[in-house]
mmCIF file of C-alpha atoms and ligand atoms in Angstrom:
data_model
loop_
_atom_site.group_PDB
_atom_site.id
_atom_site.type_symbol
_atom_site.label_atom_id
_atom_site.label_comp_id
_atom_site.label_asym_id
_atom_site.label_seq_id
_atom_site.Cartn_x
_atom_site.Cartn_y
_atom_site.Cartn_z
ATOM 1 C CA MET A 919 118.008 50.242 -38.099
ATOM 2 C CA ASN A 920 117.442 46.676 -36.971
ATOM 3 C CA TRP A 921 116.673 46.831 -33.225
ATOM 4 C CA THR A 922 116.127 43.540 -31.399
ATOM 5 C CA THR A 923 114.087 43.296 -28.219
ATOM 6 C CA ILE A 924 116.092 42.650 -25.052
ATOM 7 C CA LYS A 925 113.070 42.263 -22.774
ATOM 8 C CA GLU A 926 109.326 42.870 -23.051
ATOM 9 C CA TYR A 927 107.704 45.415 -20.734
ATOM 10 C CA GLN A 928 104.242 46.977 -20.379
ATOM 11 C CA GLU A 929 105.112 50.672 -20.677
ATOM 12 C CA ILE A 930 108.552 50.805 -22.278
ATOM 13 C CA LEU A 931 110.408 49.186 -25.155
ATOM 14 C CA PHE A 932 113.901 47.841 -24.442
ATOM 15 C CA GLU A 933 115.991 47.072 -27.504
ATOM 16 C CA GLN A 934 119.561 46.613 -28.666
ATOM 17 C CA TYR A 935 121.474 47.371 -31.830
ATOM 18 C CA GLY A 936 125.136 46.377 -31.761
ATOM 19 C CA HIS A 937 126.573 47.753 -28.513
ATOM 20 C CA ILE A 938 123.764 50.283 -28.076
ATOM 21 C CA ALA A 939 120.677 49.807 -25.880
ATOM 22 C CA LYS A 940 117.555 51.850 -26.580
ATOM 23 C CA ILE A 941 114.931 52.494 -23.906
ATOM 24 C CA THR A 942 111.686 53.961 -25.270
ATOM 25 C CA ILE A 943 108.857 55.300 -23.111
ATOM 26 C CA ASN A 944 105.869 53.727 -24.824
ATOM 27 C CA ARG A 945 102.788 55.741 -23.824
ATOM 28 C CA PRO A 946 102.277 57.929 -26.900
ATOM 29 C CA HIS A 947 98.548 58.484 -26.148
ATOM 30 C CA VAL A 948 99.625 60.785 -23.272
ATOM 31 C CA HIS A 949 102.754 62.167 -24.957
ATOM 32 C CA ASN A 950 104.781 59.509 -23.095
ATOM 33 C CA ALA A 951 103.900 60.757 -19.617
ATOM 34 C CA PHE A 952 105.358 58.368 -17.066
ATOM 35 C CA THR A 953 103.715 56.393 -14.247
ATOM 36 C CA PRO A 954 105.510 54.677 -11.344
ATOM 37 C CA LEU A 955 105.419 51.491 -13.456
ATOM 38 C CA THR A 956 107.017 53.228 -16.465
ATOM 39 C CA VAL A 957 109.765 54.463 -14.179
ATOM 40 C CA SER A 958 110.375 51.137 -12.430
ATOM 41 C CA GLU A 959 110.569 49.448 -15.837
ATOM 42 C CA MET A 960 113.088 52.083 -16.975
ATOM 43 C CA ILE A 961 115.122 51.590 -13.796
ATOM 44 C CA GLU A 962 115.284 47.857 -14.517
ATOM 45 C CA ALA A 963 116.213 48.375 -18.180
ATOM 46 C CA PHE A 964 118.924 50.878 -17.272
ATOM 47 C CA THR A 965 120.258 48.488 -14.621
ATOM 48 C CA ILE A 966 120.398 45.633 -17.134
ATOM 49 C CA SER A 967 122.200 47.958 -19.580
ATOM 50 C CA ARG A 968 124.638 48.973 -16.863
ATOM 51 C CA ASP A 969 125.452 45.365 -15.939
ATOM 52 C CA ASP A 970 125.691 44.039 -19.515
ATOM 53 C CA ALA A 971 129.298 44.432 -20.664
ATOM 54 C CA SER A 972 128.215 44.131 -24.302
ATOM 55 C CA ILE A 973 126.343 47.439 -23.984
ATOM 56 C CA GLY A 974 128.484 50.568 -24.197
ATOM 57 C CA ALA A 975 125.932 53.332 -24.744
ATOM 58 C CA ILE A 976 122.255 53.855 -23.933
ATOM 59 C CA ILE A 977 119.664 55.894 -25.827
ATOM 60 C CA LEU A 978 116.568 57.186 -24.004
ATOM 61 C CA THR A 979 113.630 58.260 -26.152
ATOM 62 C CA GLY A 980 109.836 58.344 -26.470
ATOM 63 C CA ALA A 981 107.544 56.402 -28.793
ATOM 64 C CA GLY A 982 106.241 58.180 -31.888
ATOM 65 C CA ASP A 983 107.242 61.526 -33.333
ATOM 66 C CA LYS A 984 105.117 63.797 -31.160
ATOM 67 C CA ALA A 985 106.801 63.532 -27.762
ATOM 68 C CA PHE A 986 109.923 62.517 -25.914
ATOM 69 C CA CYS A 987 108.108 62.719 -22.573
ATOM 70 C CA SER A 988 105.523 65.045 -20.992
ATOM 71 C CA GLY A 989 106.533 64.309 -17.385
ATOM 72 C CA GLY A 990 104.561 62.601 -14.668
ATOM 73 C CA ASP A 991 101.095 61.325 -15.621
ATOM 74 C CA GLN A 992 98.849 63.932 -13.998
ATOM 75 C CA SER A 993 95.818 61.637 -14.069
ATOM 76 C CA ILE A 994 97.343 59.433 -11.355
ATOM 77 C CA ARG A 995 98.973 62.128 -9.266
ATOM 78 C CA GLY A 996 97.852 61.842 -5.654
ATOM 79 C CA ASN A 997 99.019 63.030 -2.277
ATOM 80 C CA GLY A 998 102.787 62.621 -2.083
ATOM 81 C CA GLY A 999 103.483 61.375 -5.588
ATOM 82 C CA TYR A 1000 102.157 59.324 -8.492
ATOM 83 C CA ILE A 1001 99.937 56.445 -7.372
ATOM 84 C CA ASP A 1002 101.025 52.953 -8.363
ATOM 85 C CA ASP A 1003 99.004 49.702 -8.598
ATOM 86 C CA HIS A 1004 99.407 49.184 -4.836
ATOM 87 C CA ASN A 1005 98.001 52.652 -4.099
ATOM 88 C CA ILE A 1006 101.414 53.870 -2.973
ATOM 89 C CA PRO A 1007 102.442 57.409 -4.070
ATOM 90 C CA ARG A 1008 105.868 57.374 -5.685
ATOM 91 C CA LEU A 1009 108.412 59.887 -7.002
ATOM 92 C CA ASN A 1010 110.680 57.108 -8.211
ATOM 93 C CA VAL A 1011 111.679 59.246 -11.215
ATOM 94 C CA LEU A 1012 114.180 60.897 -8.848
ATOM 95 C CA ASP A 1013 115.876 57.486 -8.404
ATOM 96 C CA LEU A 1014 115.930 57.140 -12.195
ATOM 97 C CA GLN A 1015 117.615 60.541 -12.537
ATOM 98 C CA ARG A 1016 120.350 59.409 -10.126
ATOM 99 C CA LEU A 1017 120.760 56.109 -11.972
ATOM 100 C CA ILE A 1018 121.245 57.890 -15.309
ATOM 101 C CA ARG A 1019 123.880 60.063 -13.632
ATOM 102 C CA ILE A 1020 125.850 57.181 -12.104
ATOM 103 C CA ILE A 1021 125.741 54.677 -14.957
ATOM 104 C CA PRO A 1022 129.369 54.629 -16.166
ATOM 105 C CA LYS A 1023 128.302 54.611 -19.815
ATOM 106 C CA PRO A 1024 127.103 57.493 -21.982
ATOM 107 C CA VAL A 1025 123.341 58.017 -21.901
ATOM 108 C CA ILE A 1026 121.978 59.950 -24.883
ATOM 109 C CA ALA A 1027 118.505 61.498 -25.017
ATOM 110 C CA MET A 1028 116.910 61.316 -28.469
ATOM 111 C CA VAL A 1029 114.185 63.970 -28.427
ATOM 112 C CA LYS A 1030 111.310 64.198 -30.871
ATOM 113 C CA GLY A 1031 108.445 66.571 -30.099
ATOM 114 C CA TRP A 1032 107.530 67.559 -26.557
ATOM 115 C CA SER A 1033 110.179 67.415 -23.849
ATOM 116 C CA ILE A 1034 108.157 68.846 -20.993
ATOM 117 C CA GLY A 1035 108.065 68.884 -17.177
ATOM 118 C CA GLY A 1036 109.651 65.867 -15.502
ATOM 119 C CA GLY A 1037 110.269 64.499 -19.005
ATOM 120 C CA ASN A 1038 112.467 67.454 -19.769
ATOM 121 C CA VAL A 1039 114.421 66.833 -16.564
ATOM 122 C CA LEU A 1040 115.085 63.314 -17.841
ATOM 123 C CA GLN A 1041 116.622 64.696 -21.045
ATOM 124 C CA LEU A 1042 118.581 67.185 -18.927
ATOM 125 C CA VAL A 1043 120.230 64.489 -16.808
ATOM 126 C CA CYS A 1044 121.230 62.457 -19.858
ATOM 127 C CA ASP A 1045 124.854 63.039 -20.856
ATOM 128 C CA LEU A 1046 124.005 64.261 -24.347
ATOM 129 C CA THR A 1047 120.839 65.288 -26.175
ATOM 130 C CA ILE A 1048 120.176 64.906 -29.890
ATOM 131 C CA ALA A 1049 116.988 66.720 -30.896
ATOM 132 C CA ALA A 1050 114.752 66.637 -33.920
ATOM 133 C CA GLU A 1051 113.697 69.971 -35.422
ATOM 134 C CA ASN A 1052 110.183 69.498 -34.003
ATOM 135 C CA ALA A 1053 111.425 69.210 -30.413
ATOM 136 C CA VAL A 1054 110.018 71.642 -27.844
ATOM 137 C CA PHE A 1055 111.537 72.043 -24.390
ATOM 138 C CA GLY A 1056 110.052 73.488 -21.221
ATOM 139 C CA GLN A 1057 109.057 73.141 -17.586
ATOM 140 C CA THR A 1058 105.419 73.324 -16.483
ATOM 141 C CA GLY A 1059 105.666 72.710 -12.726
ATOM 142 C CA PRO A 1060 104.604 76.175 -11.514
ATOM 143 C CA ASN A 1061 101.554 75.932 -13.826
ATOM 144 C CA VAL A 1062 100.435 72.491 -12.670
ATOM 145 C CA GLY A 1063 101.309 72.570 -8.980
ATOM 146 C CA SER A 1064 104.689 70.877 -9.065
ATOM 147 C CA PHE A 1065 108.414 71.581 -9.280
ATOM 148 C CA ASP A 1066 111.757 69.825 -9.471
ATOM 149 C CA ALA A 1067 114.104 71.747 -7.225
ATOM 150 C CA GLY A 1068 116.792 69.070 -7.577
ATOM 151 C CA TYR A 1069 118.536 68.373 -10.877
ATOM 152 C CA GLY A 1070 115.639 70.044 -12.684
ATOM 153 C CA SER A 1071 116.647 73.412 -11.206
ATOM 154 C CA GLY A 1072 120.153 73.280 -9.728
ATOM 155 C CA TYR A 1073 121.704 71.256 -12.516
ATOM 156 C CA LEU A 1074 119.778 73.211 -15.152
ATOM 157 C CA ALA A 1075 121.384 76.370 -13.754
ATOM 158 C CA ARG A 1076 124.821 74.749 -14.196
ATOM 159 C CA VAL A 1077 123.980 73.856 -17.794
ATOM 160 C CA VAL A 1078 122.281 77.013 -19.103
ATOM 161 C CA GLY A 1079 123.253 79.561 -16.435
ATOM 162 C CA HIS A 1080 121.231 80.917 -13.528
ATOM 163 C CA LYS A 1081 119.388 83.682 -15.415
ATOM 164 C CA LYS A 1082 118.136 81.330 -18.148
ATOM 165 C CA ALA A 1083 117.286 78.560 -15.664
ATOM 166 C CA LYS A 1084 115.180 80.983 -13.629
ATOM 167 C CA GLU A 1085 113.511 82.203 -16.827
ATOM 168 C CA VAL A 1086 112.657 78.599 -17.768
ATOM 169 C CA TRP A 1087 111.048 77.896 -14.386
ATOM 170 C CA PHE A 1088 109.528 81.286 -13.559
ATOM 171 C CA THR A 1089 107.806 81.742 -16.944
ATOM 172 C CA CYS A 1090 107.199 78.094 -18.004
ATOM 173 C CA ARG A 1091 107.851 79.195 -21.611
ATOM 174 C CA GLN A 1092 108.365 76.637 -24.359
ATOM 175 C CA TYR A 1093 111.615 76.707 -26.344
ATOM 176 C CA SER A 1094 112.285 75.457 -29.858
ATOM 177 C CA ALA A 1095 115.082 73.017 -30.532
ATOM 178 C CA GLN A 1096 117.181 75.827 -32.013
ATOM 179 C CA GLU A 1097 116.621 78.023 -28.929
ATOM 180 C CA ALA A 1098 117.572 75.123 -26.667
ATOM 181 C CA LEU A 1099 120.713 74.554 -28.733
ATOM 182 C CA ASP A 1100 121.636 78.237 -28.512
ATOM 183 C CA MET A 1101 121.336 77.987 -24.697
ATOM 184 C CA GLY A 1102 123.668 74.975 -24.521
ATOM 185 C CA TRP A 1103 120.728 72.909 -23.200
ATOM 186 C CA ILE A 1104 121.167 70.254 -25.913
ATOM 187 C CA ASN A 1105 123.933 69.135 -28.273
ATOM 188 C CA THR A 1106 122.550 69.254 -31.806
ATOM 189 C CA VAL A 1107 119.396 69.597 -33.903
ATOM 190 C CA VAL A 1108 118.681 67.537 -37.008
ATOM 191 C CA PRO A 1109 115.673 66.942 -39.262
ATOM 192 C CA LEU A 1110 113.120 64.577 -37.720
ATOM 193 C CA GLU A 1111 113.737 61.809 -40.244
ATOM 194 C CA GLU A 1112 117.472 61.834 -39.433
ATOM 195 C CA VAL A 1113 117.314 61.922 -35.643
ATOM 196 C CA GLU A 1114 117.710 58.187 -35.011
ATOM 197 C CA ASN A 1115 120.580 57.755 -37.471
ATOM 198 C CA GLU A 1116 122.269 60.817 -35.985
ATOM 199 C CA THR A 1117 121.841 59.592 -32.404
ATOM 200 C CA VAL A 1118 123.214 56.161 -33.264
ATOM 201 C CA ALA A 1119 126.127 57.808 -35.114
ATOM 202 C CA TRP A 1120 127.004 59.824 -31.976
ATOM 203 C CA ALA A 1121 126.815 56.659 -29.861
ATOM 204 C CA GLU A 1122 129.009 54.734 -32.295
ATOM 205 C CA GLU A 1123 131.548 57.568 -32.382
ATOM 206 C CA ILE A 1124 131.815 57.453 -28.575
ATOM 207 C CA LEU A 1125 131.953 53.638 -28.580
ATOM 208 C CA LYS A 1126 135.253 53.850 -30.501
ATOM 209 C CA LYS A 1127 136.813 55.716 -27.555
ATOM 210 C CA SER A 1128 138.405 54.240 -24.434
ATOM 211 C CA PRO A 1129 135.503 53.168 -22.160
ATOM 212 C CA THR A 1130 137.564 53.827 -19.042
ATOM 213 C CA ALA A 1131 138.384 57.350 -20.201
ATOM 214 C CA ILE A 1132 134.704 58.035 -20.932
ATOM 215 C CA ARG A 1133 133.733 56.556 -17.554
ATOM 216 C CA PHE A 1134 136.131 58.832 -15.646
ATOM 217 C CA ILE A 1135 135.202 61.946 -17.622
ATOM 218 C CA LYS A 1136 131.505 61.371 -16.856
ATOM 219 C CA ALA A 1137 132.226 60.662 -13.170
ATOM 220 C CA ALA A 1138 134.509 63.689 -12.842
ATOM 221 C CA MET A 1139 132.008 66.102 -14.346
ATOM 222 C CA ASN A 1140 129.240 64.670 -12.177
ATOM 223 C CA ALA A 1141 131.462 64.811 -9.067
ATOM 224 C CA ASP A 1142 131.692 68.539 -9.634
ATOM 225 C CA THR A 1143 127.911 68.890 -9.678
ATOM 226 C CA ASP A 1144 126.862 66.058 -7.330
ATOM 227 C CA GLY A 1145 128.977 66.907 -4.288
ATOM 228 C CA LEU A 1146 130.015 64.060 -1.993
ATOM 229 C CA ALA A 1147 127.680 61.593 -3.757
ATOM 230 C CA GLY A 1148 129.407 62.422 -7.050
ATOM 231 C CA LEU A 1149 132.802 62.093 -5.424
ATOM 232 C CA GLN A 1150 131.770 58.683 -4.078
ATOM 233 C CA GLN A 1151 130.995 57.545 -7.622
ATOM 234 C CA PHE A 1152 134.325 58.882 -8.907
ATOM 235 C CA ALA A 1153 136.158 57.276 -5.962
ATOM 236 C CA GLY A 1154 134.452 53.955 -6.680
ATOM 237 C CA ASP A 1155 135.781 54.074 -10.231
ATOM 238 C CA ALA A 1156 139.280 54.760 -8.867
ATOM 239 C CA THR A 1157 138.958 51.791 -6.482
ATOM 240 C CA MET A 1158 137.828 49.571 -9.354
ATOM 241 C CA LEU A 1159 140.976 50.495 -11.294
ATOM 242 C CA TYR A 1160 143.184 50.031 -8.200
ATOM 243 C CA TYR A 1161 141.823 46.489 -7.742
ATOM 244 C CA THR A 1162 143.162 45.652 -11.224
ATOM 245 C CA THR A 1163 146.752 46.620 -10.276
ATOM 246 C CA ASP A 1164 149.501 44.405 -8.818
ATOM 247 C CA GLU A 1165 149.768 46.875 -5.964
ATOM 248 C CA GLY A 1166 146.087 46.510 -5.092
ATOM 249 C CA ARG A 1167 146.277 42.722 -5.368
ATOM 250 C CA GLU A 1168 149.381 42.594 -3.125
ATOM 251 C CA GLY A 1169 147.337 43.888 -0.169
ATOM 252 C CA LYS A 1170 144.603 41.302 -0.653
ATOM 253 C CA ASN A 1171 147.060 38.430 -1.258
ATOM 254 C CA ALA A 1172 149.140 39.306 1.815
ATOM 255 C CA PHE A 1173 146.022 39.201 3.988
ATOM 256 C CA LEU A 1174 144.886 35.859 2.588
ATOM 257 C CA GLU A 1175 148.426 34.423 2.867
ATOM 258 C CA LYS A 1176 148.730 35.707 6.465
ATOM 259 C CA ARG A 1177 151.927 37.698 5.784
ATOM 260 C CA ASP A 1178 152.937 41.361 5.826
ATOM 261 C CA PRO A 1179 152.262 43.130 2.510
ATOM 262 C CA ASP A 1180 155.303 44.153 0.455
ATOM 263 C CA PHE A 1181 154.474 47.522 -1.068
ATOM 264 C CA GLU A 1182 158.180 48.522 -1.394
ATOM 265 C CA LYS A 1183 158.429 47.366 -5.010
ATOM 266 C CA PHE A 1184 155.691 49.645 -6.296
ATOM 267 C CA PRO A 1185 156.641 52.990 -7.870
ATOM 268 C CA LYS A 1186 155.856 56.250 -6.135
ATOM 269 C CA PHE A 1187 155.179 58.439 -9.139
ATOM 270 C CA PRO A 1188 155.481 62.209 -8.653
HETATM 271 C C1 2NE B 549 102.888 68.562 -23.574
HETATM 272 C C2 2NE B 549 101.736 69.476 -23.904
HETATM 273 C C3 2NE B 549 102.207 70.939 -23.892
HETATM 274 C C4 2NE B 549 101.209 69.114 -25.324
HETATM 275 O O1 2NE B 549 100.057 69.828 -25.647
HETATM 276 P P1 2NE B 549 99.108 69.319 -26.866
HETATM 277 O O2 2NE B 549 98.001 70.324 -26.961
HETATM 278 O O3 2NE B 549 99.920 69.052 -28.075
HETATM 279 O O4 2NE B 549 98.545 67.890 -26.429
HETATM 280 P P2 2NE B 549 97.420 67.560 -25.345
HETATM 281 O O5 2NE B 549 96.092 67.551 -26.001
HETATM 282 O O6 2NE B 549 97.544 68.435 -24.151
HETATM 283 O O7 2NE B 549 97.870 66.097 -24.918
HETATM 284 C C5 2NE B 549 97.479 64.929 -25.636
HETATM 285 C C6 2NE B 549 96.921 63.952 -24.637
HETATM 286 O O8 2NE B 549 97.967 63.618 -23.721
HETATM 287 C C7 2NE B 549 97.554 63.897 -22.407
HETATM 288 C C8 2NE B 549 96.533 65.008 -22.552
HETATM 289 O O9 2NE B 549 95.719 65.087 -21.428
HETATM 290 C C9 2NE B 549 95.806 64.582 -23.808
HETATM 291 O O10 2NE B 549 94.911 63.533 -23.488
HETATM 292 P P3 2NE B 549 93.442 63.465 -24.159
HETATM 293 O O11 2NE B 549 92.815 64.797 -23.902
HETATM 294 O O12 2NE B 549 93.703 63.218 -25.624
HETATM 295 O O13 2NE B 549 92.774 62.328 -23.481
HETATM 296 N N1 2NE B 549 98.700 64.307 -21.615
HETATM 297 C C10 2NE B 549 99.723 65.091 -22.007
HETATM 298 N N2 2NE B 549 100.619 65.251 -21.037
HETATM 299 C C11 2NE B 549 100.141 64.542 -19.996
HETATM 300 C C12 2NE B 549 100.627 64.324 -18.666
HETATM 301 N N3 2NE B 549 101.808 64.816 -18.225
HETATM 302 N N4 2NE B 549 99.880 63.553 -17.857
HETATM 303 C C13 2NE B 549 98.728 63.003 -18.275
HETATM 304 N N5 2NE B 549 98.228 63.192 -19.509
HETATM 305 C C14 2NE B 549 98.920 63.948 -20.354
HETATM 306 C C15 2NE B 549 100.554 69.297 -22.918
HETATM 307 O O14 2NE B 549 100.003 68.013 -23.099
HETATM 308 C C16 2NE B 549 100.951 69.456 -21.498
HETATM 309 O O15 2NE B 549 101.163 70.563 -21.027
HETATM 310 N N6 2NE B 549 100.999 68.344 -20.750
HETATM 311 C C17 2NE B 549 101.210 68.343 -19.306
HETATM 312 C C18 2NE B 549 102.684 68.507 -18.998
HETATM 313 C C19 2NE B 549 102.882 68.524 -17.504
HETATM 314 O O16 2NE B 549 102.435 69.423 -16.836
HETATM 315 N N7 2NE B 549 103.555 67.501 -16.958
HETATM 316 C C20 2NE B 549 103.776 67.322 -15.554
HETATM 317 C C21 2NE B 549 104.876 68.238 -15.028
HETATM 318 S S1 2NE B 549 105.312 67.943 -13.330
HETATM 319 C C22 2NE B 549 106.399 66.566 -13.462
HETATM 320 O O17 2NE B 549 106.491 65.968 -14.486
HETATM 321 C C23 2NE B 549 107.165 66.119 -12.247
HETATM 322 C C24 2NE B 549 107.683 67.030 -11.339
HETATM 323 O O18 2NE B 549 107.501 68.337 -11.533
HETATM 324 C C25 2NE B 549 108.369 66.608 -10.201
HETATM 325 C C26 2NE B 549 108.590 65.256 -10.015
HETATM 326 C C27 2NE B 549 108.096 64.349 -10.946
HETATM 327 C C28 2NE B 549 107.401 64.774 -12.062
#
């Protein structure tokens, strides 16, 4: 596959193939553990992908075949978060999780090897997950003095059920790709050498569908799990559509033309 670089970064790769963007955590020497810089670079790359109308789907992955992501880099964990270059402790991965949830385009995790800790929460919050046969999934927080009681727990319980989610967190066991598939944690498992072609094929299949339909389906499912914040996202999509209608424009035009709006002519569907 011929990926072209969109922008150079220090700790991630950011590439494009057709209408697909690929964001790769590029720290294979630590199984792609993330630092505050990795996360801020991902936030920027996701934001660029969100704003670029030529991009319709985003793949998140890790460099090499050994790991998707092993979570926060424990070597720079300090009081209150992961320490950045300015000596400020950050948990900016939580902002990244939210961004992945609200981007109105499908985000697909492509998982090779370890998907562990905060890295596994990143694959969880992606809309779909395509795994290689060597993928291993698990949480480590209670072993290493950490936890994700947000999406990492509550949303996991929605995805795999409460009993399994508690098992995952209470025992910190590691699960094979097939076990994760059986739990409904991921979408499919393919041989390692096929995982990129398969992930791109899924993205291209979705890209043939109505982008507005996909946008609303994602927002609706997230509204169910994200409460009022999810409803705000869904409502924003509805407002965007309303602005494209004659009825929506009539209100704006009437104000600018200093006249009463004429909404009589618009249908009142049952
Ligand atoms: C992933 C796992 C199970 C792999 O084990 P193995 O034996 O295959 O590899 P190894 O030797 O442990 O790792 C290779 C190198 O990567 C480093 C290791 O220290 C090792 O370095 P060297 O000894 O070669 O110098 N490495 C791996 N993961 C790292 C990490 N997360 N931070 C820094 N260095 C790391 C095994 O490596 C493992 O268990 N890793 C730790 C996973 C973990 O506990 N992650 C943090 C969870 S908490 C979190 O992510 C989080 C949160 O809970 C809440 C908010 C935000 C983040």
